[in-house]
């Protein structure tokens, strides 16, 4: 479904689909609490577990009958191993910088070592979009409409909706440019912005056939007073 996504998200999607299928994945919204869990059933009896933030940064070490050791890292004060299983790592108040491929290294009673990977992707919630009317012009009975969906963060996908549902996929980008006639105009236009963890929208209302919504609001307020 890359077509509705911006370049950045499309690359994330591509990267996820091409990546090693044995790596587990987790997405989270920043500020939330996350648990990275490897099922103990996958590896059986163990005597030591080490969690890494990446291939070089060790974050927690657990050994049978000893207290867990939390290493110095930007995560240190936000980490805890699950009391039920050291293969479940809790991270509180995740930040975008926590995004990484975490590694769990398991040392088994047999002396063998095995590694498991889990990729965490942290996204900020999308900001509120605002629709701006760039152009609403009636020419020869057709309405030329250009609406712009304005948002701070660019790594989002856009979906525009009207009366009869979502617009065709080729129109789905931050600026909606359409030509409308009396048959296919809509009373409202909604811009929905999304990233993999959140979604927000804004809506403008039009009085047909081609009225700038600002005029609509002004008319409305005047008639109320
Ligand atoms: C692992 O993360 C640490 C801390 O962010 C960083 O300094 C280091 O360069 C990273 N190592 C690799 C191999 O990416
Ligand atoms: C997140 O974890 C922290 C620390 O473990 C806890 O105090 C807080 O209540 C948790 N928040 C949520 C929303 O679960
Ligand atoms: C509007 O219609 C008239 C007559 O059919 C034509 O001459 C004119 O070019 C049209 N204007 C536009 C902007 O299409
Ligand atoms: C509305 O209908 C006109 C004429 O059939 C067409 O040119 C235009 O592309 C349609 N607009 C949309 C948004 O479907
Ligand atoms: C717009 O957001 C509201 C909540 O803020 C939600 O109820 C509604 O379904 C959303 N509409 C669309 C088209 O996404």
mmCIF file of C-alpha atoms and ligand atoms in Angstrom:
data_model
loop_
_atom_site.group_PDB
_atom_site.id
_atom_site.type_symbol
_atom_site.label_atom_id
_atom_site.label_comp_id
_atom_site.label_asym_id
_atom_site.label_seq_id
_atom_site.Cartn_x
_atom_site.Cartn_y
_atom_site.Cartn_z
ATOM 1 C CA UNK A 1 0.000 0.000 0.000
ATOM 2 C CA UNK A 2 2.869 2.320 -0.758
ATOM 3 C CA UNK A 3 0.751 4.557 -2.969
ATOM 4 C CA UNK A 4 -0.764 6.563 -0.126
ATOM 5 C CA UNK A 5 2.516 6.954 1.685
ATOM 6 C CA UNK A 6 5.126 9.645 1.472
ATOM 7 C CA UNK A 7 8.655 8.769 0.425
ATOM 8 C CA UNK A 8 9.900 8.308 4.013
ATOM 9 C CA UNK A 9 7.147 5.945 5.065
ATOM 10 C CA UNK A 10 7.361 4.120 1.783
ATOM 11 C CA UNK A 11 11.019 3.451 2.482
ATOM 12 C CA UNK A 12 10.163 2.209 5.981
ATOM 13 C CA UNK A 13 7.570 -0.100 4.424
ATOM 14 C CA UNK A 14 10.001 -1.335 1.813
ATOM 15 C CA UNK A 15 12.662 -1.867 4.445
ATOM 16 C CA UNK A 16 10.206 -3.840 6.601
ATOM 17 C CA UNK A 17 9.105 -6.021 3.709
ATOM 18 C CA UNK A 18 12.633 -6.749 2.514
ATOM 19 C CA UNK A 19 14.093 -7.292 5.970
ATOM 20 C CA UNK A 20 14.877 -10.647 7.553
ATOM 21 C CA UNK A 21 11.533 -12.329 8.352
ATOM 22 C CA UNK A 22 12.993 -13.962 11.487
ATOM 23 C CA UNK A 23 13.364 -10.506 13.100
ATOM 24 C CA UNK A 24 10.327 -9.610 15.209
ATOM 25 C CA UNK A 25 8.884 -6.118 14.858
ATOM 26 C CA UNK A 26 7.088 -3.695 17.083
ATOM 27 C CA UNK A 27 5.762 -0.196 16.464
ATOM 28 C CA UNK A 28 4.906 2.257 19.213
ATOM 29 C CA UNK A 29 3.799 5.842 19.716
ATOM 30 C CA UNK A 30 6.323 7.991 21.595
ATOM 31 C CA UNK A 31 5.583 8.354 25.296
ATOM 32 C CA UNK A 32 3.963 4.933 25.581
ATOM 33 C CA UNK A 33 5.261 1.901 27.495
ATOM 34 C CA UNK A 34 6.475 -0.979 25.378
ATOM 35 C CA UNK A 35 7.338 -4.595 26.086
ATOM 36 C CA UNK A 36 9.794 -6.433 23.888
ATOM 37 C CA UNK A 37 8.996 -10.098 24.309
ATOM 38 C CA UNK A 38 10.758 -13.190 23.109
ATOM 39 C CA UNK A 39 8.893 -16.365 23.962
ATOM 40 C CA UNK A 40 10.939 -18.572 26.272
ATOM 41 C CA UNK A 41 9.474 -21.570 24.480
ATOM 42 C CA UNK A 42 11.755 -20.676 21.571
ATOM 43 C CA UNK A 43 14.926 -21.395 23.472
ATOM 44 C CA UNK A 44 14.325 -23.689 26.469
ATOM 45 C CA UNK A 45 16.521 -23.745 29.573
ATOM 46 C CA UNK A 46 18.986 -20.898 29.926
ATOM 47 C CA UNK A 47 21.458 -19.645 32.518
ATOM 48 C CA UNK A 48 22.150 -16.127 31.241
ATOM 49 C CA UNK A 49 20.296 -13.537 29.112
ATOM 50 C CA UNK A 50 21.751 -10.308 27.757
ATOM 51 C CA UNK A 51 19.711 -7.568 26.066
ATOM 52 C CA UNK A 52 21.502 -5.263 23.611
ATOM 53 C CA UNK A 53 20.247 -1.935 22.208
ATOM 54 C CA UNK A 54 22.279 -2.645 19.056
ATOM 55 C CA UNK A 55 25.206 -4.869 18.164
ATOM 56 C CA UNK A 56 27.608 -2.888 20.361
ATOM 57 C CA UNK A 57 25.525 -1.493 23.243
ATOM 58 C CA UNK A 58 24.675 -3.898 26.077
ATOM 59 C CA UNK A 59 21.728 -2.674 28.194
ATOM 60 C CA UNK A 60 20.738 -5.414 30.661
ATOM 61 C CA UNK A 61 22.346 -8.624 31.802
ATOM 62 C CA UNK A 62 20.494 -11.295 33.745
ATOM 63 C CA UNK A 63 22.088 -14.337 35.291
ATOM 64 C CA UNK A 64 20.403 -17.078 37.255
ATOM 65 C CA UNK A 65 20.346 -16.360 41.019
ATOM 66 C CA UNK A 66 21.805 -12.821 40.657
ATOM 67 C CA UNK A 67 20.132 -9.426 40.415
ATOM 68 C CA UNK A 68 19.883 -8.009 36.889
ATOM 69 C CA UNK A 69 22.606 -5.540 35.886
ATOM 70 C CA UNK A 70 21.429 -2.431 33.990
ATOM 71 C CA UNK A 71 24.230 -0.862 31.955
ATOM 72 C CA UNK A 72 24.693 2.849 31.422
ATOM 73 C CA UNK A 73 22.661 3.922 28.356
ATOM 74 C CA UNK A 74 20.026 6.489 27.439
ATOM 75 C CA UNK A 75 17.484 3.780 28.312
ATOM 76 C CA UNK A 76 18.861 2.828 31.725
ATOM 77 C CA UNK A 77 16.248 4.523 33.955
ATOM 78 C CA UNK A 78 13.364 3.411 31.768
ATOM 79 C CA UNK A 79 14.138 -0.300 31.561
ATOM 80 C CA UNK A 80 12.893 -3.200 33.629
ATOM 81 C CA UNK A 81 12.920 -6.928 33.111
ATOM 82 C CA UNK A 82 9.605 -8.645 33.650
ATOM 83 C CA UNK A 83 9.527 -10.371 37.050
ATOM 84 C CA UNK A 84 8.066 -13.454 35.293
ATOM 85 C CA UNK A 85 10.694 -13.644 32.543
ATOM 86 C CA UNK A 86 13.934 -11.827 31.723
ATOM 87 C CA UNK A 87 13.091 -12.501 28.058
ATOM 88 C CA UNK A 88 10.423 -9.767 28.383
ATOM 89 C CA UNK A 89 11.964 -6.299 28.473
ATOM 90 C CA UNK A 90 9.761 -3.352 29.481
ATOM 91 C CA UNK A 91 10.688 0.124 28.273
ATOM 92 C CA UNK A 92 8.698 3.024 29.698
ATOM 93 C CA UNK A 93 8.061 6.363 27.931
ATOM 94 C CA UNK A 94 9.643 5.309 24.631
ATOM 95 C CA UNK A 95 11.317 7.994 22.522
ATOM 96 C CA UNK A 96 12.064 8.101 18.812
ATOM 97 C CA UNK A 97 15.747 7.519 19.658
ATOM 98 C CA UNK A 98 14.827 4.161 21.229
ATOM 99 C CA UNK A 99 14.094 2.879 17.710
ATOM 100 C CA UNK A 100 16.587 0.113 17.013
ATOM 101 C CA UNK A 101 16.997 -3.585 16.414
ATOM 102 C CA UNK A 102 17.326 -4.981 19.925
ATOM 103 C CA UNK A 103 19.145 -8.265 20.439
ATOM 104 C CA UNK A 104 18.551 -10.882 23.108
ATOM 105 C CA UNK A 105 21.538 -13.190 23.568
ATOM 106 C CA UNK A 106 20.660 -16.400 25.361
ATOM 107 C CA UNK A 107 23.280 -18.626 26.976
ATOM 108 C CA UNK A 108 21.834 -22.059 27.478
ATOM 109 C CA UNK A 109 22.563 -24.579 30.165
ATOM 110 C CA UNK A 110 24.218 -26.692 27.485
ATOM 111 C CA UNK A 111 26.747 -23.874 26.960
ATOM 112 C CA UNK A 112 25.345 -22.915 23.547
ATOM 113 C CA UNK A 113 24.486 -19.315 22.692
ATOM 114 C CA UNK A 114 21.590 -18.117 20.565
ATOM 115 C CA UNK A 115 20.444 -14.645 19.504
ATOM 116 C CA UNK A 116 16.972 -13.210 18.867
ATOM 117 C CA UNK A 117 16.271 -9.845 17.274
ATOM 118 C CA UNK A 118 13.341 -7.518 17.685
ATOM 119 C CA UNK A 119 13.042 -4.222 15.837
ATOM 120 C CA UNK A 120 11.332 -1.343 17.626
ATOM 121 C CA UNK A 121 10.090 1.647 15.608
ATOM 122 C CA UNK A 122 8.872 4.632 17.626
ATOM 123 C CA UNK A 123 6.791 7.340 15.962
ATOM 124 C CA UNK A 124 5.510 10.658 17.295
ATOM 125 C CA UNK A 125 1.731 11.029 17.098
ATOM 126 C CA UNK A 126 0.784 12.958 13.955
ATOM 127 C CA UNK A 127 0.065 16.666 14.568
ATOM 128 C CA UNK A 128 -3.366 18.198 13.837
ATOM 129 C CA UNK A 129 -3.710 18.955 10.132
ATOM 130 C CA UNK A 130 -5.301 22.207 8.930
ATOM 131 C CA UNK A 131 -6.989 22.476 5.539
ATOM 132 C CA UNK A 132 -6.292 25.698 3.645
ATOM 133 C CA UNK A 133 -8.280 26.656 0.569
ATOM 134 C CA UNK A 134 -5.781 27.692 -2.080
ATOM 135 C CA UNK A 135 -8.351 28.042 -4.828
ATOM 136 C CA UNK A 136 -12.133 27.674 -5.265
ATOM 137 C CA UNK A 137 -13.125 29.093 -8.641
ATOM 138 C CA UNK A 138 -16.185 28.598 -10.748
ATOM 139 C CA UNK A 139 -15.493 28.647 -14.471
ATOM 140 C CA UNK A 140 -18.140 27.689 -17.010
ATOM 141 C CA UNK A 141 -20.152 25.709 -14.484
ATOM 142 C CA UNK A 142 -17.153 23.708 -13.261
ATOM 143 C CA UNK A 143 -15.484 24.213 -9.937
ATOM 144 C CA UNK A 144 -11.698 24.260 -9.804
ATOM 145 C CA UNK A 145 -10.788 23.419 -6.264
ATOM 146 C CA UNK A 146 -7.354 23.316 -4.658
ATOM 147 C CA UNK A 147 -7.154 22.416 -0.984
ATOM 148 C CA UNK A 148 -3.942 22.112 0.930
ATOM 149 C CA UNK A 149 -3.578 19.912 4.003
ATOM 150 C CA UNK A 150 -0.994 21.625 6.171
ATOM 151 C CA UNK A 151 0.975 19.761 8.818
ATOM 152 C CA UNK A 152 4.355 20.229 10.542
ATOM 153 C CA UNK A 153 5.707 16.700 10.182
ATOM 154 C CA UNK A 154 6.165 15.455 6.637
ATOM 155 C CA UNK A 155 6.438 11.713 7.353
ATOM 156 C CA UNK A 156 2.728 11.018 7.073
ATOM 157 C CA UNK A 157 0.334 9.584 4.545
ATOM 158 C CA UNK A 158 -2.654 11.619 3.341
ATOM 159 C CA UNK A 159 -6.178 10.451 2.530
ATOM 160 C CA UNK A 160 -8.844 12.871 1.284
ATOM 161 C CA UNK A 161 -12.531 12.059 1.750
ATOM 162 C CA UNK A 162 -15.667 13.651 0.311
ATOM 163 C CA UNK A 163 -19.393 12.793 0.308
ATOM 164 C CA UNK A 164 -18.865 9.550 -1.556
ATOM 165 C CA UNK A 165 -15.850 8.256 0.355
ATOM 166 C CA UNK A 166 -12.130 8.413 -0.319
ATOM 167 C CA UNK A 167 -10.899 10.111 -3.492
ATOM 168 C CA UNK A 168 -9.011 7.973 -6.041
ATOM 169 C CA UNK A 169 -5.522 7.019 -4.984
ATOM 170 C CA UNK A 170 -3.796 9.198 -7.594
ATOM 171 C CA UNK A 171 -5.230 12.282 -5.834
ATOM 172 C CA UNK A 172 -3.963 11.259 -2.406
ATOM 173 C CA UNK A 173 -1.216 13.703 -1.513
ATOM 174 C CA UNK A 174 -1.007 16.816 0.644
ATOM 175 C CA UNK A 175 -2.638 19.053 -1.990
ATOM 176 C CA UNK A 176 -6.034 18.027 -3.376
ATOM 177 C CA UNK A 177 -6.591 19.458 -6.855
ATOM 178 C CA UNK A 178 -9.940 18.602 -8.412
ATOM 179 C CA UNK A 179 -12.345 19.780 -11.063
ATOM 180 C CA UNK A 180 -15.942 19.310 -10.033
ATOM 181 C CA UNK A 181 -19.333 19.722 -11.641
ATOM 182 C CA UNK A 182 -22.787 19.611 -10.095
ATOM 183 C CA UNK A 183 -22.837 15.791 -10.260
ATOM 184 C CA UNK A 184 -19.691 15.048 -8.354
ATOM 185 C CA UNK A 185 -19.108 17.929 -5.986
ATOM 186 C CA UNK A 186 -19.076 17.253 -2.274
ATOM 187 C CA UNK A 187 -20.488 19.164 0.683
ATOM 188 C CA UNK A 188 -17.342 18.584 2.688
ATOM 189 C CA UNK A 189 -13.701 17.614 2.295
ATOM 190 C CA UNK A 190 -11.771 15.779 4.987
ATOM 191 C CA UNK A 191 -8.025 15.402 5.054
ATOM 192 C CA UNK A 192 -6.861 12.512 7.167
ATOM 193 C CA UNK A 193 -3.155 12.283 8.014
ATOM 194 C CA UNK A 194 -1.697 9.070 9.398
ATOM 195 C CA UNK A 195 1.514 7.400 10.360
ATOM 196 C CA UNK A 196 1.720 3.750 11.439
ATOM 197 C CA UNK A 197 0.648 4.552 15.009
ATOM 198 C CA UNK A 198 -1.801 7.462 14.858
ATOM 199 C CA UNK A 199 -4.203 9.410 12.692
ATOM 200 C CA UNK A 200 -5.908 12.844 12.765
ATOM 201 C CA UNK A 201 -8.164 14.776 10.414
ATOM 202 C CA UNK A 202 -9.603 18.173 9.516
ATOM 203 C CA UNK A 203 -12.753 18.917 7.513
ATOM 204 C CA UNK A 204 -13.963 21.910 5.509
ATOM 205 C CA UNK A 205 -17.603 22.365 4.465
ATOM 206 C CA UNK A 206 -18.725 23.880 1.176
ATOM 207 C CA UNK A 207 -22.047 25.233 0.037
ATOM 208 C CA UNK A 208 -22.355 24.141 -3.595
ATOM 209 C CA UNK A 209 -21.345 24.691 -6.189
ATOM 210 C CA UNK A 210 -17.992 26.291 -5.512
ATOM 211 C CA UNK A 211 -18.010 28.548 -2.523
ATOM 212 C CA UNK A 212 -14.954 29.296 -0.520
ATOM 213 C CA UNK A 213 -15.567 27.813 2.942
ATOM 214 C CA UNK A 214 -14.413 31.030 4.610
ATOM 215 C CA UNK A 215 -17.383 32.761 2.997
ATOM 216 C CA UNK A 216 -19.629 29.975 4.236
ATOM 217 C CA UNK A 217 -18.469 30.442 7.808
ATOM 218 C CA UNK A 218 -18.818 34.225 7.585
ATOM 219 C CA UNK A 219 -22.344 33.898 6.226
ATOM 220 C CA UNK A 220 -23.179 31.472 8.960
ATOM 221 C CA UNK A 221 -21.868 33.615 11.800
ATOM 222 C CA UNK A 222 -23.590 36.719 10.393
ATOM 223 C CA UNK A 223 -26.897 34.937 10.199
ATOM 224 C CA UNK A 224 -26.531 33.725 13.786
ATOM 225 C CA UNK A 225 -26.041 37.233 15.197
HETATM 226 C C1 LIG B 1 24.870 1.536 19.273
HETATM 227 O O1 LIG B 1 24.234 2.580 19.980
HETATM 228 C C2 LIG B 1 25.146 3.464 20.620
HETATM 229 C C3 LIG B 1 24.343 4.424 21.468
HETATM 230 O O2 LIG B 1 23.347 5.076 20.710
HETATM 231 C C4 LIG B 1 25.980 4.163 19.558
HETATM 232 O O3 LIG B 1 26.908 5.049 20.175
HETATM 233 C C5 LIG B 1 26.724 3.124 18.741
HETATM 234 O O4 LIG B 1 27.423 3.751 17.695
HETATM 235 C C6 LIG B 1 25.746 2.103 18.181
HETATM 236 N N1 LIG B 1 26.500 1.033 17.564
HETATM 237 C C7 LIG B 1 26.224 0.562 16.338
HETATM 238 C C8 LIG B 1 27.030 -0.584 15.873
HETATM 239 O O5 LIG B 1 25.328 1.045 15.649
HETATM 240 C C1 LIG B 2 4.390 3.222 32.146
HETATM 241 O O1 LIG B 2 5.362 2.701 33.020
HETATM 242 C C2 LIG B 2 5.616 3.506 34.161
HETATM 243 C C3 LIG B 2 6.797 2.932 34.890
HETATM 244 O O2 LIG B 2 6.799 1.545 34.864
HETATM 245 C C4 LIG B 2 4.350 3.565 35.014
HETATM 246 O O3 LIG B 2 4.557 4.378 36.138
HETATM 247 C C5 LIG B 2 3.225 4.144 34.158
HETATM 248 O O4 LIG B 2 2.008 4.125 34.883
HETATM 249 C C6 LIG B 2 3.065 3.361 32.877
HETATM 250 N N1 LIG B 2 2.115 4.066 32.010
HETATM 251 C C7 LIG B 2 1.166 3.437 31.326
HETATM 252 C C8 LIG B 2 0.293 4.295 30.468
HETATM 253 O O5 LIG B 2 1.012 2.224 31.395
HETATM 254 C C1 LIG B 3 -15.797 28.950 -21.038
HETATM 255 O O1 LIG B 3 -16.673 28.720 -22.117
HETATM 256 C C2 LIG B 3 -16.507 29.619 -23.222
HETATM 257 C C3 LIG B 3 -17.586 29.318 -24.226
HETATM 258 O O2 LIG B 3 -17.792 27.928 -24.382
HETATM 259 C C4 LIG B 3 -15.086 29.419 -23.799
HETATM 260 O O3 LIG B 3 -14.884 30.329 -24.853
HETATM 261 C C5 LIG B 3 -14.059 29.687 -22.704
HETATM 262 O O4 LIG B 3 -12.753 29.396 -23.191
HETATM 263 C C6 LIG B 3 -14.346 28.791 -21.488
HETATM 264 N N1 LIG B 3 -13.418 29.164 -20.425
HETATM 265 C C7 LIG B 3 -12.630 28.292 -19.826
HETATM 266 C C8 LIG B 3 -11.701 28.801 -18.773
HETATM 267 O O5 LIG B 3 -12.652 27.072 -20.067
HETATM 268 C C1 LIG B 4 -16.133 15.347 -11.810
HETATM 269 O O1 LIG B 4 -16.736 15.168 -13.089
HETATM 270 C C2 LIG B 4 -16.043 15.826 -14.150
HETATM 271 C C3 LIG B 4 -16.862 15.675 -15.427
HETATM 272 O O2 LIG B 4 -17.379 14.370 -15.558
HETATM 273 C C4 LIG B 4 -14.632 15.218 -14.297
HETATM 274 O O3 LIG B 4 -13.914 15.901 -15.335
HETATM 275 C C5 LIG B 4 -13.892 15.388 -12.973
HETATM 276 O O4 LIG B 4 -12.620 14.769 -13.056
HETATM 277 C C6 LIG B 4 -14.705 14.773 -11.845
HETATM 278 N N1 LIG B 4 -14.018 15.068 -10.619
HETATM 279 C C7 LIG B 4 -13.733 14.153 -9.692
HETATM 280 C C8 LIG B 4 -13.025 14.606 -8.468
HETATM 281 O O5 LIG B 4 -14.059 12.991 -9.833
HETATM 282 C C1 LIG B 5 -11.845 12.151 11.981
HETATM 283 O O1 LIG B 5 -11.488 12.154 13.376
HETATM 284 C C2 LIG B 5 -12.567 11.800 14.242
HETATM 285 C C3 LIG B 5 -12.086 11.885 15.667
HETATM 286 O O2 LIG B 5 -11.327 13.040 15.873
HETATM 287 C C4 LIG B 5 -13.067 10.411 13.927
HETATM 288 O O3 LIG B 5 -14.194 10.124 14.723
HETATM 289 C C5 LIG B 5 -13.461 10.328 12.456
HETATM 290 O O4 LIG B 5 -13.811 8.998 12.129
HETATM 291 C C6 LIG B 5 -12.311 10.771 11.563
HETATM 292 N N1 LIG B 5 -12.768 10.800 10.183
HETATM 293 C C7 LIG B 5 -12.060 10.320 9.187
HETATM 294 C C8 LIG B 5 -12.653 10.408 7.840
HETATM 295 O O5 LIG B 5 -10.960 9.821 9.372
#
